[in-house]
XYZ file of C-alpha atoms in Angstrom:
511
model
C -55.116 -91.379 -12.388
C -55.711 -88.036 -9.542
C -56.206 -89.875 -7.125
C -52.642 -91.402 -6.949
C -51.071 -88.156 -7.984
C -52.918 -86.719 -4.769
C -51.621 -89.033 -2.397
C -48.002 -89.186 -3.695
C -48.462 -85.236 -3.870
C -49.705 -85.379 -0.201
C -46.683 -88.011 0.867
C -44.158 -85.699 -0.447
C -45.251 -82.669 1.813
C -45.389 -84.617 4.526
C -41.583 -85.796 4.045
C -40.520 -81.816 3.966
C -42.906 -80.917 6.659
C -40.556 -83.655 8.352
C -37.156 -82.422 7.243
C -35.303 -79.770 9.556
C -35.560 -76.823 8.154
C -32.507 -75.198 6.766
C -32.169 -71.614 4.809
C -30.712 -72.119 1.773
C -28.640 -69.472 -0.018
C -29.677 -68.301 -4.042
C -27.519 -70.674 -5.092
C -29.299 -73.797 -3.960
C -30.185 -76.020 -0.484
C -27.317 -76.689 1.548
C -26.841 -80.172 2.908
C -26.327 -80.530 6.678
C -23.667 -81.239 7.853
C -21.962 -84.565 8.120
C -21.587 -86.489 11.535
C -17.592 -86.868 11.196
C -17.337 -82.760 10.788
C -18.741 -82.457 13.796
C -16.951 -85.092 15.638
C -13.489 -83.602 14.363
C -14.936 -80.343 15.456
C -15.803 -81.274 18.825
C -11.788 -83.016 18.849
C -10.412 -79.881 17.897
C -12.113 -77.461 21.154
C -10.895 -80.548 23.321
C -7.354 -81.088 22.587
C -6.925 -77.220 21.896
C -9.431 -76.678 25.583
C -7.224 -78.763 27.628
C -3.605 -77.985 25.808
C -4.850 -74.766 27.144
C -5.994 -75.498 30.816
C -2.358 -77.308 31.023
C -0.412 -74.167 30.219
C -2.378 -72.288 32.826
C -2.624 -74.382 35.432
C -1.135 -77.487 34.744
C 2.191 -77.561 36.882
C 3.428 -78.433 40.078
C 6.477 -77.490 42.499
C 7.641 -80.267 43.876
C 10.571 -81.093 46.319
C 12.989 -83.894 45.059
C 15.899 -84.550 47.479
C 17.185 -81.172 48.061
C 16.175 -79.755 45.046
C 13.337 -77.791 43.772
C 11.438 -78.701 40.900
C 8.686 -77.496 38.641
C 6.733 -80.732 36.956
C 4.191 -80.103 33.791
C 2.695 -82.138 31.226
C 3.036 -81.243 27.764
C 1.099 -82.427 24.755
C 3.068 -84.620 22.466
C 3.832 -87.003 19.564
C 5.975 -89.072 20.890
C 5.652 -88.805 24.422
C 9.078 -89.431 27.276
C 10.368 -87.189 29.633
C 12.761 -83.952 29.389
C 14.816 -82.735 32.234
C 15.573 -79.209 31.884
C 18.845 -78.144 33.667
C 19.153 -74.334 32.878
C 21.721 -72.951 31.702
C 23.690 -76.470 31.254
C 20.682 -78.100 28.704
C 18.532 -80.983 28.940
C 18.414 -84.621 29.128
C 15.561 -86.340 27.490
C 14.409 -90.135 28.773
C 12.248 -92.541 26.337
C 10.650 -92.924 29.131
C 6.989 -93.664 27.705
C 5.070 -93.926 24.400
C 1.925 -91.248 25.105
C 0.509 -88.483 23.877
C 2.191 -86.631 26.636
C 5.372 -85.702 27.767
C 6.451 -84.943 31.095
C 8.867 -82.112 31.639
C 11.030 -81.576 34.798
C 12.669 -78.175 35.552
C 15.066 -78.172 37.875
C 15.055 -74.590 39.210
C 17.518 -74.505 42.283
C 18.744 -76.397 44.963
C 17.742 -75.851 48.371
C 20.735 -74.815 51.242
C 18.341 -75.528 54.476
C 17.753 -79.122 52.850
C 20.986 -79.219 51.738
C 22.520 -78.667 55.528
C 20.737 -81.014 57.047
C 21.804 -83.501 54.785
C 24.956 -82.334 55.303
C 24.948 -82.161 59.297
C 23.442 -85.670 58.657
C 25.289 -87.914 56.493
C 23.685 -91.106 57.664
C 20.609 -89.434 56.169
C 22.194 -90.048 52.454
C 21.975 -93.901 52.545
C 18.414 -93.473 52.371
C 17.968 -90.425 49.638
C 17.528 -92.375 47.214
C 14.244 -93.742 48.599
C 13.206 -90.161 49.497
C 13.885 -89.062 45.642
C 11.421 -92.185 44.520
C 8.920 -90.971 47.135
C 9.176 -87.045 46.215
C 8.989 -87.835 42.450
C 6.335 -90.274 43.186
C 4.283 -87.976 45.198
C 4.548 -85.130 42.552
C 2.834 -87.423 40.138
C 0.336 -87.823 42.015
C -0.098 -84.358 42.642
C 0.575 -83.709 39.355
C -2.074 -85.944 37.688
C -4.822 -84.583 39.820
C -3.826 -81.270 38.656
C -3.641 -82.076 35.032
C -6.758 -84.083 35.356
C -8.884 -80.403 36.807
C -6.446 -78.558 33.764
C -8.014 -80.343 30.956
C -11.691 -81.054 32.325
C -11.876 -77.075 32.898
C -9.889 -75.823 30.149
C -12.212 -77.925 27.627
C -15.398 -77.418 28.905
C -14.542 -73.590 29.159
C -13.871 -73.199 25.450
C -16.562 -75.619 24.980
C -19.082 -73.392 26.513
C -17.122 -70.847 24.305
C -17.446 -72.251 20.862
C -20.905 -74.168 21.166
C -22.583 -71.981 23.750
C -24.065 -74.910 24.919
C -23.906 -76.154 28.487
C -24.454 -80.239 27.184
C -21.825 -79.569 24.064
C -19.529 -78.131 26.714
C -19.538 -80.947 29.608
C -19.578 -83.394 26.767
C -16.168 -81.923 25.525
C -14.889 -82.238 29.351
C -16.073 -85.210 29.770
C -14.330 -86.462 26.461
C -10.931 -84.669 27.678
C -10.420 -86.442 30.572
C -11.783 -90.096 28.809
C -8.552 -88.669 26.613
C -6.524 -88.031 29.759
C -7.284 -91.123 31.189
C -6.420 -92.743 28.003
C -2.537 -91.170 28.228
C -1.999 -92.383 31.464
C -2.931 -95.928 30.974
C -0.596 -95.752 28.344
C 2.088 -94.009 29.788
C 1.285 -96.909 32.179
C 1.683 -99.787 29.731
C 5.035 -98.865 28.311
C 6.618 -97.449 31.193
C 10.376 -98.101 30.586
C 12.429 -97.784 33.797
C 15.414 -98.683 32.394
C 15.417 -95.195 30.344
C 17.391 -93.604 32.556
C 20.700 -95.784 31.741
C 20.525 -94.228 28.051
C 19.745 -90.549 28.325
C 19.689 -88.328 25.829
C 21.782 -84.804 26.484
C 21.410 -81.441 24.922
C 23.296 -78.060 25.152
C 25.986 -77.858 26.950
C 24.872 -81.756 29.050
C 26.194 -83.131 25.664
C 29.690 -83.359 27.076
C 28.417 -84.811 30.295
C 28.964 -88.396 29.179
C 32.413 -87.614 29.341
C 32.702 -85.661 32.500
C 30.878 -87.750 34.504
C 30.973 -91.271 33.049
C 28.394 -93.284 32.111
C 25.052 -93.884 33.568
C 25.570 -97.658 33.587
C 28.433 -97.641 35.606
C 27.010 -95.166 38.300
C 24.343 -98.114 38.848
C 26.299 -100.529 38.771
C 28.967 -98.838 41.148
C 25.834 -96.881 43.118
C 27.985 -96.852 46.589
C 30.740 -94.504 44.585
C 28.128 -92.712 42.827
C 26.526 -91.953 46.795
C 29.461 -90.738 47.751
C 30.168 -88.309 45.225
C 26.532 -86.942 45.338
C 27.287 -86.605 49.056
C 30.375 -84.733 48.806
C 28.671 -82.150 45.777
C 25.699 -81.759 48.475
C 28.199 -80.854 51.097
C 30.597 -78.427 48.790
C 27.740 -76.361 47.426
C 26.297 -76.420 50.432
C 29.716 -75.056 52.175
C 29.855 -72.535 49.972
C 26.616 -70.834 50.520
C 27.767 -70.875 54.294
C 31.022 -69.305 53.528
C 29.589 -66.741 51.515
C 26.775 -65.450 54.300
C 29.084 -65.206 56.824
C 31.528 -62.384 55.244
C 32.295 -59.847 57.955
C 30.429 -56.717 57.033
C 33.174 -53.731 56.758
C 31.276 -49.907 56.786
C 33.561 -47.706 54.623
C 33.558 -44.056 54.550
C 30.712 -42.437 53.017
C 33.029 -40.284 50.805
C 34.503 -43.269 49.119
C 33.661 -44.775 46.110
C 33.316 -48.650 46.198
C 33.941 -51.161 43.329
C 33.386 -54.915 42.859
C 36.366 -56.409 40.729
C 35.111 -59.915 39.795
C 36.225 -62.040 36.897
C 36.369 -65.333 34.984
C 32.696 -66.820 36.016
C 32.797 -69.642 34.034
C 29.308 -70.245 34.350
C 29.122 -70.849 38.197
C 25.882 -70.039 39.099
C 26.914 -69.577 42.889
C 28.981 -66.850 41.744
C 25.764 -64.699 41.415
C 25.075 -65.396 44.906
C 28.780 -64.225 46.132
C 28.361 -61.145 44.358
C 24.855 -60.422 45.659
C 26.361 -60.832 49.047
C 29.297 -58.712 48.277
C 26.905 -55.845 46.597
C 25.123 -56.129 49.997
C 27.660 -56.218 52.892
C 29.841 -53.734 51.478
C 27.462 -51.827 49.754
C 28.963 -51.473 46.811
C 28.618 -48.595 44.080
C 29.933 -50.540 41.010
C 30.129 -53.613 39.509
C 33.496 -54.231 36.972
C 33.711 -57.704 35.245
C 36.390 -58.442 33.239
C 35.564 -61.435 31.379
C 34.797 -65.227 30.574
C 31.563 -64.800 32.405
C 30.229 -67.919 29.847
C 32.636 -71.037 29.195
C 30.986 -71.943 25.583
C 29.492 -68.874 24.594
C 26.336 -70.458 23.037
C 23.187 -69.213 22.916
C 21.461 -71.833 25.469
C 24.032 -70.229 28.271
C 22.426 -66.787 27.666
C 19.980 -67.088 30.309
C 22.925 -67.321 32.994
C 23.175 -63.940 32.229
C 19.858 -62.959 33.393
C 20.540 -62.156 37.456
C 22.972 -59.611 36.066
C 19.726 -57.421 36.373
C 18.823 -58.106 40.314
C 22.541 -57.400 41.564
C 21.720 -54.036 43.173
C 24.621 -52.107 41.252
C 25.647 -51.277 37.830
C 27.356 -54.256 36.076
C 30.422 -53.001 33.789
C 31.147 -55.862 31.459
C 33.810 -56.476 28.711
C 33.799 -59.812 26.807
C 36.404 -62.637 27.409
C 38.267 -65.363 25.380
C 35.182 -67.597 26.670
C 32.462 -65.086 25.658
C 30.858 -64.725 22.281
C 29.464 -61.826 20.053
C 26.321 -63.307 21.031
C 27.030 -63.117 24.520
C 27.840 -59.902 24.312
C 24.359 -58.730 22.703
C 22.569 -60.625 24.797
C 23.912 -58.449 27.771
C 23.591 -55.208 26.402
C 19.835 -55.842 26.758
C 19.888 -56.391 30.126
C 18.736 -53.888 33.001
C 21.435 -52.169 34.441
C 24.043 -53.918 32.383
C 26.842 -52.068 30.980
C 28.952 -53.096 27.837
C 32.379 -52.379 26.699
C 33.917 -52.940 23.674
C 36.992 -51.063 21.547
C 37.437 -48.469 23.764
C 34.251 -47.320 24.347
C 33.621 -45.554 28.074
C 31.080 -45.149 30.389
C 30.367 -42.902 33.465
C 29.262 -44.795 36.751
C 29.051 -44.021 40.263
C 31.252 -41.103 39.977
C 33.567 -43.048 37.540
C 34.672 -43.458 34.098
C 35.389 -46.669 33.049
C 36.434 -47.755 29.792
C 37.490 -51.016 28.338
C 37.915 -53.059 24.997
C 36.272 -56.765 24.732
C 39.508 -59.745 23.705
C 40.088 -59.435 20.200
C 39.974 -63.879 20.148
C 37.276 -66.102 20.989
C 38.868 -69.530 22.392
C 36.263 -71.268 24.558
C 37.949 -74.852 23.524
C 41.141 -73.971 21.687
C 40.530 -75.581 18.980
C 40.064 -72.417 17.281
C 43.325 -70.752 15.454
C 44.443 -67.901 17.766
C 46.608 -64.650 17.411
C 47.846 -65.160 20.575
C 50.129 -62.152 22.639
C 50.284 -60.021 19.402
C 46.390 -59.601 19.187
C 46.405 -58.814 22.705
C 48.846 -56.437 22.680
C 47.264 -54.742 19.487
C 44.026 -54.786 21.001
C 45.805 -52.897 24.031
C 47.232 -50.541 22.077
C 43.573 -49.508 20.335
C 42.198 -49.205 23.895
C 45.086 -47.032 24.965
C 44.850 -44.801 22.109
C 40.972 -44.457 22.929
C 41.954 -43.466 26.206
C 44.399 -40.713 25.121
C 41.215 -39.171 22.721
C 39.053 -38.954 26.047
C 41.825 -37.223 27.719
C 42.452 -34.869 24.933
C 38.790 -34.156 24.688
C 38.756 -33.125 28.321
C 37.094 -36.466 29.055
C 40.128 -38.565 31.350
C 39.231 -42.407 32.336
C 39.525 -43.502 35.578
C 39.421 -47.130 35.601
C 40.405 -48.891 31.948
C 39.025 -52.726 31.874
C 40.464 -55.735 29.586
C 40.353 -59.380 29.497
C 43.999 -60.363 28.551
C 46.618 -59.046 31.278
C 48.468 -58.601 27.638
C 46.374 -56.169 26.853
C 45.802 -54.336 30.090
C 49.748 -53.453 30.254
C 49.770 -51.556 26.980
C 47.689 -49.042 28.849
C 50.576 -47.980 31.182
C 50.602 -44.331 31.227
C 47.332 -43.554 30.032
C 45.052 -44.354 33.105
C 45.867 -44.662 37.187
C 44.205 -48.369 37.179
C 43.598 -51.028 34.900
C 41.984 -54.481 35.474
C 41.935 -57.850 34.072
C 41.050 -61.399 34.274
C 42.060 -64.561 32.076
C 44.898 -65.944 34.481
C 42.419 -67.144 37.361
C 45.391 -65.808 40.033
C 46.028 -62.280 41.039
C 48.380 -59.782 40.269
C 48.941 -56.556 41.693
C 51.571 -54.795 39.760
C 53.101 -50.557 39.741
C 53.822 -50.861 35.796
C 56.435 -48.388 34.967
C 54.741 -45.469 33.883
C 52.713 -45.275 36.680
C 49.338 -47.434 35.640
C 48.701 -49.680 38.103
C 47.706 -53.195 36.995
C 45.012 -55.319 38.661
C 44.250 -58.842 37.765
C 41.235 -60.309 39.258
C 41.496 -64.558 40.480
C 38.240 -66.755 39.142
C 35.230 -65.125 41.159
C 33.790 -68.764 40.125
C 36.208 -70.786 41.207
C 37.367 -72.031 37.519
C 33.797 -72.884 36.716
C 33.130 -76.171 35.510
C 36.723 -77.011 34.924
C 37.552 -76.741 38.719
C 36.633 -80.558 39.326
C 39.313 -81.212 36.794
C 42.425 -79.881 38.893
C 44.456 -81.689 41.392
C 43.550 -79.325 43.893
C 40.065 -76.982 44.158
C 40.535 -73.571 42.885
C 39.455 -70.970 45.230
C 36.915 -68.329 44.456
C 38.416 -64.454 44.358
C 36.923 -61.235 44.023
C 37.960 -57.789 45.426
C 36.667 -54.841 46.748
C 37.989 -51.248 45.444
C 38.149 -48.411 47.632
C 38.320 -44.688 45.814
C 38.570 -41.324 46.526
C 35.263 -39.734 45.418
C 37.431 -36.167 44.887
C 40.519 -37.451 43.193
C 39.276 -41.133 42.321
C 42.342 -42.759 42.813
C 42.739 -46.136 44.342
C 43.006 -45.558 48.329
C 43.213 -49.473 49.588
C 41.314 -52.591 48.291
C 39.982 -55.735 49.923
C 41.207 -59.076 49.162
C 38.223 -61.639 49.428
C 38.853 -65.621 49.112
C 37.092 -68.064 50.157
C 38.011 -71.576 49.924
C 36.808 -73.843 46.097
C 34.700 -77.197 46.720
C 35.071 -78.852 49.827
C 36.521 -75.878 51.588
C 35.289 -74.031 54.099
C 37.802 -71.063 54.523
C 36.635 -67.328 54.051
C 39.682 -64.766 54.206
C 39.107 -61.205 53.658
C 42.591 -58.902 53.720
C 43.213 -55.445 52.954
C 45.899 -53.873 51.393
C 47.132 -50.436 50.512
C 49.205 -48.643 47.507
C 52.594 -48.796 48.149
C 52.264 -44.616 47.923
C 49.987 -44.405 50.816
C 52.476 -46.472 52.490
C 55.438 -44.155 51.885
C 53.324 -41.081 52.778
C 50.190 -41.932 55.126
C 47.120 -40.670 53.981
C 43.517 -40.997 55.066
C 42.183 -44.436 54.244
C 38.720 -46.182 54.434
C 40.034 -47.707 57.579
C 42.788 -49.460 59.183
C 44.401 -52.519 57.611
C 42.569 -56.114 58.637
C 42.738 -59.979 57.620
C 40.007 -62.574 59.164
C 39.573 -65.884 58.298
């Protein structure tokens, strides 16, 4: 009876001499491990190693047409492609079924491609072709770059986690099997036909509407060429009109001021006023409103160049612009906010100004109309009779509503305002003078929607550093889409007229 006891004795330490050998806590051996714990493991440091290695380095600029793009893949469920158009929203394509999506920002468009498309129409026939080509070269690009993103990102954290150079290149290896994987079926449901049924978001969602439907502009692709021509050549125009201001030098003792107005969320109104800031190096920014057209949260980033203007932006909120818009400014750099009465000193001024007591960006909304104007006036005018008691007087009061602006007379020398998209110039009988400010963007997005293009106006303000009144002021218009005129005029107070005075120099008007 030993002897078999011995040997199964003797077979049993042989089968834990054979075991790996694991330290087992008081409570009892441990087993190892299971295979699938590992393998999900091992999933996780991929997907997480290259989601990584595609946010770092995973992106390309590419040229479409005369555009500038940024392309990126993006990890996803359901895969397609989103076109961001900043600040107007985003389009999104069903594009593919994947594990990744393909996003498309398009940051700006070009004016040197622009112009040469312009100087050579025949060049349009063919731009389609060249948009295929640039979009399909920037996949190309892209893929190779995505392909390096996740092989590096994963082995990285790989070599992070497992500290193990054969655990690491497996988990690169296995990233770009995944990669590879994606693209192949990306390939196999490729849907070209996506584009006829887009998806918009923000303010795209009224596109449909604006701009008709996609069927149509394939179906009807010679109109649809045309019109793309003719948006090419008006944005295009206006870049050129706006570069070739004539540069005036005023006197270093005055004080200069940028009236602008009514935005409407053109974006080449930012590049107008960067000019103007420039050329006639101004001291002060003043806008008086309806800088948004929605006031919704995705146009806040419009906003954002506000900061990079080279002068102090004065700001007070317009029938157009929300609460929200309004916060969103006050965090901005160099911005400057105005709201029931409050002032501000700037550049040897002190401005005050009130924001517009409604909020109307479609009408739709029940409005108090010229009675909440004028009440809102009348608040701002009584602020500005407190800061002239207190020792404090304003020099420049700003409001939206011209309403508004004339229940200041007698309070302040000047007074500006927007809302009307014209100009008015006007002595109002106490002695105020009244300044209303044309569309400095051209009426936005509503100026394809007139019979005629609505120009784009801002002025320049000239003031007397020791008195700061209003010595002369330049007129500047240049011509709305598909115009190429650029008038600058100047005018003086009828007072300086009467009795001549010093001025920043003599009168002029050049187209």
């Amino acid at each position: 009876m030993a002897r078999p006891f011995h040997a199964a004795a003797a077979r049993v330490r042989r089968l834990r001499r054979s075991r790996p050998h694991t330290a087992a806590p008081a409570g009892g051996p441990v087993p190892a491990a299971h295979p699938w714990k590992r393998g999900l493991g091992l999933l996780a440091v991929v997907v997480l190693g290259a989601w990584l290695g595609l946010l770092v380095v995973g992106s390309v600029r590419v040229p479409v047409g005369p555009m500038d793009t940024t392309m990126t893949l993006r990890p996803s469920v359901s895969g397609g492609t989103k076109i961001n158009v900043s600040p107007l929203g985003a389009l999104e394509l069903d594009s593919h079924h994947a594990p990744v999506r393909l996003d498309v920002d398009v940051d700006q468009l070009d004016p040197a491609r622009s112009q040469a498309l312009v100087k050579h129409p025949e060049r349009l026939s063919g731009l389609q072709d060249e948009v295929t080509g640039d979009v399909a070269s920037g996949t190309r690009e892209l893929a190779v770059r995505s392909g390096v993103a996740v092989v590096s990102g994963a082995t990285a954290l790989g070599l992070v986690v497992y500290r193990r150079p054969r655990r690491a290149l497996a988990a690169g290896g296995l990233a770009l099997a995944l990669l590879a994987a994606s693209g192949v079926s990306a390939y196999a449901t490729w849907n070209p036909k996506s584009v006829l049924e887009p998806k918009f978001s923000g303010l795209l969602s009224s596109a449909p509407s604006v701009v008709g439907d996609a069927r149509s502009i394939v179906t009807e692709f010679d109109v649809y060429q045309q019109e793309l021509a003719r948006l090419v050549t008006n944005v295009t125009k206006l870049y050129d009109a706006t570069s070739t201001l004539p540069v005036y030098r005023p006197d270093p003792a005055t004080i200069r001021v940028l009236h602008v107005s009514d935005i409407h969320l053109n974006p080449a109104a930012w590049h107008i006023i960067s000019s103007l800031v420039e050329q006639y190096e101004i001291d002060v920014i003043i806008d008086s409103g309806d800088t948004m057209d929605h006031g919704t949260a995705a146009e806040n980033g419009f906003l954002d160049p506000v900061s990079d203007l080279g002068a102090p932006y004065v700001w007070v909120r317009g029938n157009h612009d929300s609460r929200q818009t309004q916060a969103h400014l006050k965090k901005l750099r160099n911005a400057h906010v105005l709201d029931e009465g409050s002032a501000v000193d700037v550049a040897g001024l002190r401005i005050a100004g009130t924001g517009d007591p409604q909020f109307t960006p479609d009408r739709s909304l029940p409005t108090g109309g010229k009675a909440s104007e004028r009440l809102a006036g009348m608040r701002l005018a009584s602020a500005l009779r407190d800061q002239k008691r207190a020792g404090t007087p304003v020099d420049i009061a700003v409001a939206h509503d011209p309403n508004a602006a004339r229940e200041t007379d007698g309070t302040v020398p000047l007074v500006l305002a927007g809302h009307v998209h014209h100009r008015v110039n006007e002595l109002l009988p106490l002695g105020t003078r009244l300044k209303v400010e044309g569309s400095t963007g051209g009426g936005g997005l509503r100026a394809v929607q007139n019979e005629k293009p609505e120009k784009v106006r801002a002025s320049v303000l000239y003031l007397d550093r020791p008195t700061r009144h209003l010595q002369a002021w330049d007129e500047i218009t240049l011509g709305g889409l598909g115009l190429t005129t650029a008038e600058v005029s100047r005018h003086l107070p009828e007072e300086n007229l009467k009795s001549p005075s010093p001025s920043p120099s003599a009168p002029t008007a050049s187209p």
